Amino acid sequence: MATHSSATGETFSMPTNTTTSPSNDSGRPRFNSWALLFLFSTLALTAHETDDSNANAGANKLVTAVSTISLIVSAIGSIAHLGFSGVLSSMFVGTLIEGLLALISLALWAGTLPVVMDPRKGLAQMYVGKQSDEVIDYQPIISNANLYFCSWGAAICVLSVFAQYVRERLGGTGIGGMGYTNLWYLLGLASVVVVIEGMRFKNQVCVIDGGAETATCGRNTYGLVTGIIGLIVSVIISLFSTIGKDSALVTTISSFLCAILYTICAGLLTFDKGPATYVGNQYLAAWSGFFLSFAIFGSVVKEFMGVATGTAAGNNASSGDGEEEEENEMDTI
């Protein structure tokens, strides 16, 4: 209770709100990400084991082992964040154990995805050619959609878990919150895919006589450069955002640069003689970079507008309070 005295000497009390609204992240901050990782790991394992076309024994064992490990770890994480066992929750949630298991899972999927997505191995993608004149024009397409999308789903979920854990441990508060930081992480992931697929197309298709047209390989080179720039920018900004040290001006310029680069990149790679006119990793990564760049740029502009509006409102409120105080003083006189 807060007590105030009026000019006539009367005393009145006003109730003070001492309760704070509970945070959406309290109790089970990463449960959704762990649960989705469990779901995608299960589906990826099922999709791989039920595919009869797999012939690469080493790659098959790798995918099976990583999916199984990810399934077990995510099950532990989900149960711990549900809070059914107080002992398990206290030992796991927010501790080094959770961070270490998340990092291990992230490293495993980071090493497995290139194998799963390699068209030469035929697990989730394969090469097809549309021959015209003397050029075959090879391009990768999705051959096992369930394994393809579930593997990416698992990788994105474990990246989200690790990013949330690091942000919680460091206590960073960036410009636009955790959702904004996740967008930069996802843009970095899309850039990694653009780089890997660009290098793969360059080394596997462009070196073959008649594998692709010169214009197609030139467009692939632009995509490769765009992916490298996007990766460097997104990694730097996301790290500073995670620890709450990001700059609004630098972020605005960086997001605008990425938006321009990925607009051109998506156009060159996925239209006409681009190397990614079929739906595959390079196609989806180029368009993901396009949409994520504009989503980040829009968030930054919105934040700027919110800050400007808040500042103007604060100034108006301050001037209004000053005028009211002057009126009260005149009445007292």
CSV table of C-alpha atoms in Angstrom, one decimal:
chain,number,residue,atom,x,y,z
A,1,MET,CA,0.0,0.0,0.0
A,2,ALA,CA,1.3,3.4,-1.0
A,3,THR,CA,0.3,6.4,1.2
A,4,HIS,CA,0.0,10.0,-0.2
A,5,SER,CA,-0.8,13.3,1.6
A,6,SER,CA,-2.9,16.0,0.0
A,7,ALA,CA,-2.5,19.8,0.4
A,8,THR,CA,-5.3,19.8,3.0
A,9,GLY,CA,-3.5,17.4,5.2
A,10,GLU,CA,-5.8,14.4,4.4
A,11,THR,CA,-4.2,11.0,4.0
A,12,PHE,CA,-5.3,8.4,1.5
A,13,SER,CA,-3.9,5.1,0.4
A,14,MET,CA,-3.5,3.5,-3.0
A,15,PRO,CA,-2.9,-0.2,-3.6
A,16,THR,CA,0.4,-1.0,-5.2
A,17,ASN,CA,0.6,-3.8,-7.7
A,18,THR,CA,3.5,-6.0,-6.5
A,19,THR,CA,2.8,-8.9,-8.8
A,20,THR,CA,4.8,-9.3,-12.0
A,21,SER,CA,3.4,-11.0,-15.1
A,22,PRO,CA,5.0,-14.4,-15.6
A,23,SER,CA,7.4,-14.7,-18.5
A,24,ASN,CA,6.4,-16.9,-21.3
A,25,ASP,CA,9.8,-18.6,-21.1
A,26,SER,CA,9.5,-19.4,-17.3
A,27,GLY,CA,9.1,-23.0,-16.2
A,28,ARG,CA,9.8,-24.7,-19.5
A,29,PRO,CA,11.7,-22.3,-21.7
A,30,ARG,CA,12.9,-24.7,-24.4
A,31,PHE,CA,10.2,-27.5,-24.2
A,32,ASN,CA,8.7,-26.8,-27.6
A,33,SER,CA,12.1,-26.9,-29.3
A,34,TRP,CA,13.1,-30.1,-27.6
A,35,ALA,CA,9.7,-31.7,-28.3
A,36,LEU,CA,9.9,-30.8,-32.0
A,37,LEU,CA,13.4,-32.1,-32.2
A,38,PHE,CA,12.1,-35.5,-30.8
A,39,LEU,CA,9.3,-35.5,-33.4
A,40,PHE,CA,11.6,-34.7,-36.3
A,41,SER,CA,14.3,-37.1,-35.2
A,42,THR,CA,11.7,-39.9,-35.0
A,43,LEU,CA,10.3,-39.1,-38.4
A,44,ALA,CA,13.7,-38.8,-40.0
A,45,LEU,CA,14.8,-42.2,-38.6
A,46,THR,CA,11.5,-43.8,-39.8
A,47,ALA,CA,11.8,-42.2,-43.3
A,48,HIS,CA,15.4,-43.4,-43.7
A,49,GLU,CA,14.9,-46.9,-42.5
A,50,THR,CA,11.8,-47.4,-44.7
A,51,ASP,CA,13.6,-46.2,-47.9
A,52,ASP,CA,14.7,-49.3,-49.9
A,53,SER,CA,16.7,-47.3,-52.4
A,54,ASN,CA,19.6,-46.5,-50.0
A,55,ALA,CA,22.7,-48.3,-51.1
A,56,ASN,CA,25.5,-46.4,-49.3
A,57,ALA,CA,26.2,-48.5,-46.2
A,58,GLY,CA,28.4,-45.9,-44.5
A,59,ALA,CA,26.0,-43.1,-45.0
A,60,ASN,CA,23.1,-45.3,-43.9
A,61,LYS,CA,24.7,-46.1,-40.6
A,62,LEU,CA,25.6,-42.4,-40.0
A,63,VAL,CA,22.0,-41.2,-40.5
A,64,THR,CA,20.6,-44.0,-38.3
A,65,ALA,CA,23.1,-43.4,-35.5
A,66,VAL,CA,22.6,-39.6,-35.5
A,67,SER,CA,18.8,-39.8,-35.6
A,68,THR,CA,18.8,-42.3,-32.8
A,69,ILE,CA,21.1,-40.2,-30.6
A,70,SER,CA,19.1,-37.1,-31.3
A,71,LEU,CA,15.8,-38.9,-30.5
A,72,ILE,CA,17.2,-40.0,-27.1
A,73,VAL,CA,18.6,-36.6,-26.1
A,74,SER,CA,15.5,-34.8,-27.2
A,75,ALA,CA,13.3,-37.2,-25.2
A,76,ILE,CA,15.4,-36.4,-22.1
A,77,GLY,CA,15.2,-32.7,-22.8
A,78,SER,CA,11.4,-32.8,-23.3
A,79,ILE,CA,10.8,-34.7,-20.1
A,80,ALA,CA,13.1,-32.5,-18.1
A,81,HIS,CA,11.4,-29.3,-19.2
A,82,LEU,CA,7.9,-30.8,-18.5
A,83,GLY,CA,8.9,-30.9,-14.8
A,84,PHE,CA,7.5,-34.4,-14.1
A,85,SER,CA,10.7,-35.2,-12.3
A,86,GLY,CA,12.1,-32.5,-10.0
A,87,VAL,CA,15.5,-34.2,-9.8
A,88,LEU,CA,15.8,-34.5,-13.6
A,89,SER,CA,14.7,-30.9,-14.1
A,90,SER,CA,17.1,-29.5,-11.6
A,91,MET,CA,20.0,-31.5,-13.1
A,92,PHE,CA,19.2,-30.7,-16.7
A,93,VAL,CA,17.2,-27.4,-17.3
A,94,GLY,CA,19.6,-24.5,-17.7
A,95,THR,CA,22.7,-26.4,-16.6
A,96,LEU,CA,25.9,-27.3,-18.4
A,97,ILE,CA,24.5,-30.7,-19.1
A,98,GLU,CA,21.7,-29.3,-21.3
A,99,GLY,CA,24.1,-27.0,-23.1
A,100,LEU,CA,26.6,-29.8,-23.7
A,101,LEU,CA,23.9,-32.2,-25.0
A,102,ALA,CA,22.5,-29.4,-27.2
A,103,LEU,CA,25.9,-28.6,-28.6
A,104,ILE,CA,26.7,-32.3,-29.3
A,105,SER,CA,23.3,-32.8,-31.1
A,106,LEU,CA,24.0,-29.6,-33.1
A,107,ALA,CA,27.4,-30.8,-34.1
A,108,LEU,CA,26.1,-34.2,-35.1
A,109,TRP,CA,23.3,-32.8,-37.3
A,110,ALA,CA,25.8,-30.3,-38.8
A,111,GLY,CA,28.0,-33.2,-39.8
A,112,THR,CA,25.2,-35.4,-41.0
A,113,LEU,CA,23.2,-32.9,-43.1
A,114,PRO,CA,25.8,-32.6,-45.9
A,115,VAL,CA,25.8,-36.4,-46.2
A,116,VAL,CA,22.0,-36.6,-46.3
A,117,MET,CA,21.7,-33.8,-48.8
A,118,ASP,CA,24.6,-35.0,-51.1
A,119,PRO,CA,22.9,-35.9,-54.5
A,120,ARG,CA,25.6,-38.4,-55.3
A,121,LYS,CA,24.6,-40.5,-52.3
A,122,GLY,CA,21.0,-40.4,-53.2
A,123,LEU,CA,19.6,-40.3,-49.6
A,124,ALA,CA,17.4,-37.2,-49.7
A,125,GLN,CA,18.4,-35.6,-53.1
A,126,MET,CA,19.5,-36.9,-56.5
A,127,TYR,CA,20.8,-35.4,-59.7
A,128,VAL,CA,18.5,-35.2,-62.8
A,129,GLY,CA,19.3,-33.8,-66.2
A,130,LYS,CA,17.2,-32.0,-68.8
A,131,GLN,CA,19.3,-32.3,-72.0
A,132,SER,CA,19.2,-29.5,-74.6
A,133,ASP,CA,21.5,-29.6,-77.5
A,134,GLU,CA,24.9,-30.6,-76.1
A,135,VAL,CA,24.3,-29.6,-72.5
A,136,ILE,CA,22.7,-32.0,-70.0
A,137,ASP,CA,22.1,-29.3,-67.4
A,138,TYR,CA,22.3,-31.4,-64.2
A,139,GLN,CA,20.4,-30.2,-61.1
A,140,PRO,CA,19.7,-31.7,-57.7
A,141,ILE,CA,16.1,-32.5,-56.7
A,142,ILE,CA,14.4,-34.0,-53.6
A,143,SER,CA,14.2,-37.7,-53.8
A,144,ASN,CA,13.1,-38.6,-50.3
A,145,ALA,CA,10.9,-35.7,-49.1
A,146,ASN,CA,10.2,-37.1,-45.6
A,147,LEU,CA,13.9,-37.6,-44.8
A,148,TYR,CA,14.7,-34.2,-46.5
A,149,PHE,CA,12.3,-32.0,-44.5
A,150,CYS,CA,12.6,-33.9,-41.2
A,151,SER,CA,16.4,-33.7,-41.3
A,152,TRP,CA,16.1,-30.0,-41.8
A,153,GLY,CA,13.5,-29.7,-39.1
A,154,ALA,CA,15.7,-31.5,-36.6
A,155,ALA,CA,18.7,-29.3,-37.4
A,156,ILE,CA,16.7,-26.1,-37.1
A,157,CYS,CA,15.1,-27.2,-33.8
A,158,VAL,CA,18.5,-28.1,-32.2
A,159,LEU,CA,19.9,-24.8,-33.4
A,160,SER,CA,17.0,-23.1,-31.7
A,161,VAL,CA,17.6,-25.0,-28.5
A,162,PHE,CA,21.3,-24.1,-28.4
A,163,ALA,CA,20.7,-20.4,-29.3
A,164,GLN,CA,18.1,-20.1,-26.5
A,165,TYR,CA,20.4,-21.8,-24.0
A,166,VAL,CA,23.3,-19.5,-24.9
A,167,ARG,CA,21.2,-16.4,-24.7
A,168,GLU,CA,19.8,-17.5,-21.3
A,169,ARG,CA,23.3,-18.2,-19.9
A,170,LEU,CA,24.7,-14.9,-21.1
A,171,GLY,CA,21.6,-12.9,-20.2
A,172,GLY,CA,21.7,-10.9,-23.4
A,173,THR,CA,18.8,-8.6,-24.4
A,174,GLY,CA,19.1,-7.7,-28.0
A,175,ILE,CA,17.2,-5.1,-30.1
A,176,GLY,CA,14.1,-7.2,-30.9
A,177,GLY,CA,14.2,-10.1,-28.4
A,178,MET,CA,14.9,-13.8,-29.0
A,179,GLY,CA,12.7,-14.1,-32.1
A,180,TYR,CA,14.8,-11.4,-33.8
A,181,THR,CA,18.0,-13.2,-32.9
A,182,ASN,CA,16.6,-16.5,-34.2
A,183,LEU,CA,16.0,-14.8,-37.5
A,184,TRP,CA,19.7,-14.0,-37.8
A,185,TYR,CA,20.6,-17.6,-36.9
A,186,LEU,CA,18.3,-18.9,-39.6
A,187,LEU,CA,19.7,-16.5,-42.1
A,188,GLY,CA,23.1,-17.8,-41.2
A,189,LEU,CA,21.9,-21.4,-41.7
A,190,ALA,CA,20.4,-20.5,-45.1
A,191,SER,CA,23.7,-18.8,-46.1
A,192,VAL,CA,25.6,-21.9,-45.1
A,193,VAL,CA,23.4,-24.0,-47.4
A,194,VAL,CA,23.8,-21.6,-50.3
A,195,VAL,CA,27.6,-21.8,-49.9
A,196,ILE,CA,27.7,-25.6,-49.6
A,197,GLU,CA,25.3,-26.2,-52.5
A,198,GLY,CA,27.2,-23.6,-54.6
A,199,MET,CA,30.5,-25.3,-54.0
A,200,ARG,CA,29.0,-28.7,-54.6
A,201,PHE,CA,27.4,-27.6,-58.0
A,202,LYS,CA,30.7,-26.0,-59.0
A,203,ASN,CA,32.8,-29.0,-58.2
A,204,GLN,CA,30.4,-31.7,-59.3
A,205,VAL,CA,28.5,-30.2,-62.3
A,206,CYS,CA,30.5,-27.3,-63.7
A,207,VAL,CA,33.6,-29.3,-64.1
A,208,ILE,CA,31.8,-31.9,-66.3
A,209,ASP,CA,31.9,-31.2,-70.1
A,210,GLY,CA,28.3,-30.4,-71.0
A,211,GLY,CA,27.2,-30.6,-67.3
A,212,ALA,CA,25.9,-27.1,-67.3
A,213,GLU,CA,25.9,-23.9,-69.4
A,214,THR,CA,28.5,-21.2,-68.8
A,215,ALA,CA,25.7,-18.8,-67.8
A,216,THR,CA,24.4,-21.3,-65.2
A,217,CYS,CA,27.8,-21.7,-63.6
A,218,GLY,CA,28.2,-17.9,-63.6
A,219,ARG,CA,24.9,-17.5,-61.7
A,220,ASN,CA,26.1,-20.2,-59.3
A,221,THR,CA,29.2,-18.2,-58.6
A,222,TYR,CA,27.1,-15.1,-57.7
A,223,GLY,CA,25.1,-17.3,-55.3
A,224,LEU,CA,28.2,-18.6,-53.7
A,225,VAL,CA,29.5,-15.0,-53.1
A,226,THR,CA,26.2,-14.0,-51.7
A,227,GLY,CA,26.1,-16.9,-49.3
A,228,ILE,CA,29.6,-16.1,-48.0
A,229,ILE,CA,28.7,-12.5,-47.3
A,230,GLY,CA,25.4,-13.4,-45.8
A,231,LEU,CA,27.1,-16.0,-43.5
A,232,ILE,CA,29.7,-13.6,-42.3
A,233,VAL,CA,27.2,-10.8,-41.6
A,234,SER,CA,24.6,-13.1,-39.9
A,235,VAL,CA,27.2,-14.8,-37.7
A,236,ILE,CA,28.6,-11.5,-36.4
A,237,ILE,CA,25.2,-9.8,-35.9
A,238,SER,CA,23.6,-12.9,-34.2
A,239,LEU,CA,26.5,-13.3,-31.8
A,240,PHE,CA,26.4,-9.6,-30.7
A,241,SER,CA,22.6,-9.9,-30.5
A,242,THR,CA,22.9,-13.0,-28.3
A,243,ILE,CA,24.9,-11.1,-25.7
A,244,GLY,CA,22.9,-7.9,-26.1
A,245,LYS,CA,25.6,-5.8,-27.7
A,246,ASP,CA,24.1,-5.2,-31.2
A,247,SER,CA,23.9,-1.8,-32.8
A,248,ALA,CA,20.7,-0.6,-34.3
A,249,LEU,CA,22.5,1.3,-37.1
A,250,VAL,CA,24.8,-1.5,-38.0
A,251,THR,CA,21.9,-4.0,-37.9
A,252,THR,CA,19.8,-1.8,-40.2
A,253,ILE,CA,22.6,-1.5,-42.8
A,254,SER,CA,23.5,-5.2,-42.6
A,255,SER,CA,19.9,-6.4,-43.0
A,256,PHE,CA,19.3,-4.0,-45.9
A,257,LEU,CA,22.5,-5.2,-47.6
A,258,CYS,CA,21.5,-8.9,-47.2
A,259,ALA,CA,18.0,-8.1,-48.5
A,260,ILE,CA,19.4,-6.6,-51.7
A,261,LEU,CA,21.9,-9.4,-52.2
A,262,TYR,CA,19.4,-12.2,-51.7
A,263,THR,CA,16.8,-10.5,-53.9
A,264,ILE,CA,19.3,-10.7,-56.8
A,265,CYS,CA,20.5,-14.2,-55.7
A,266,ALA,CA,17.0,-15.7,-55.6
A,267,GLY,CA,16.3,-14.3,-59.1
A,268,LEU,CA,19.5,-15.5,-60.7
A,269,LEU,CA,19.5,-19.0,-59.1
A,270,THR,CA,15.9,-20.0,-59.5
A,271,PHE,CA,14.8,-18.4,-62.8
A,272,ASP,CA,15.7,-19.0,-66.5
A,273,LYS,CA,19.2,-20.5,-66.6
A,274,GLY,CA,19.8,-20.6,-62.9
A,275,PRO,CA,21.3,-23.7,-61.2
A,276,ALA,CA,18.3,-24.1,-58.9
A,277,THR,CA,15.2,-24.0,-61.0
A,278,TYR,CA,14.2,-27.4,-59.5
A,279,VAL,CA,13.1,-27.6,-55.9
A,280,GLY,CA,16.1,-28.6,-53.8
A,281,ASN,CA,18.5,-27.3,-51.2
A,282,GLN,CA,19.8,-24.4,-53.3
A,283,TYR,CA,16.3,-23.3,-54.3
A,284,LEU,CA,14.9,-23.3,-50.8
A,285,ALA,CA,18.0,-21.7,-49.3
A,286,ALA,CA,18.0,-18.9,-51.8
A,287,TRP,CA,14.3,-18.0,-51.2
A,288,SER,CA,14.8,-18.5,-47.4
A,289,GLY,CA,17.6,-16.0,-47.4
A,290,PHE,CA,15.4,-13.6,-49.4
A,291,PHE,CA,12.4,-13.8,-47.0
A,292,LEU,CA,14.5,-13.9,-43.8
A,293,SER,CA,16.5,-10.8,-44.9
A,294,PHE,CA,13.4,-8.8,-45.4
A,295,ALA,CA,11.8,-10.1,-42.2
A,296,ILE,CA,14.9,-8.9,-40.3
A,297,PHE,CA,15.0,-5.6,-42.1
A,298,GLY,CA,11.3,-5.1,-41.3
A,299,SER,CA,11.8,-5.9,-37.7
A,300,VAL,CA,14.6,-3.4,-37.4
A,301,VAL,CA,12.6,-0.6,-39.1
A,302,LYS,CA,9.6,-1.4,-36.9
A,303,GLU,CA,11.8,-1.2,-33.8
A,304,PHE,CA,13.2,2.2,-35.0
A,305,MET,CA,9.7,3.5,-35.5
A,306,GLY,CA,8.6,2.2,-32.1
A,307,VAL,CA,11.6,3.9,-30.4
A,308,ALA,CA,10.9,7.2,-32.2
A,309,THR,CA,7.2,7.0,-31.3
A,310,GLY,CA,8.0,6.2,-27.7
A,311,THR,CA,10.4,9.1,-27.5
A,312,ALA,CA,7.9,11.6,-28.9
A,313,ALA,CA,5.2,10.3,-26.6
A,314,GLY,CA,7.6,10.6,-23.6
A,315,ASN,CA,8.5,14.2,-24.5
A,316,ASN,CA,4.8,15.1,-24.9
A,317,ALA,CA,4.0,13.5,-21.5
A,318,SER,CA,6.9,15.4,-19.9
A,319,SER,CA,5.7,18.7,-21.3
A,320,GLY,CA,2.2,18.0,-20.3
A,321,ASP,CA,3.3,17.2,-16.7
A,322,GLY,CA,5.3,20.5,-16.6
A,323,GLU,CA,2.2,22.5,-17.7
A,324,GLU,CA,0.0,20.8,-15.1
A,325,GLU,CA,2.5,21.6,-12.3
A,326,GLU,CA,2.6,25.2,-13.4
A,327,GLU,CA,-1.2,25.4,-13.3
A,328,ASN,CA,-1.3,23.9,-9.8
A,329,GLU,CA,1.2,26.4,-8.6
A,330,MET,CA,-0.8,29.3,-10.0
A,331,ASP,CA,-4.0,27.9,-8.3
A,332,THR,CA,-2.1,27.6,-5.0
A,333,ILE,CA,-1.0,31.3,-5.3
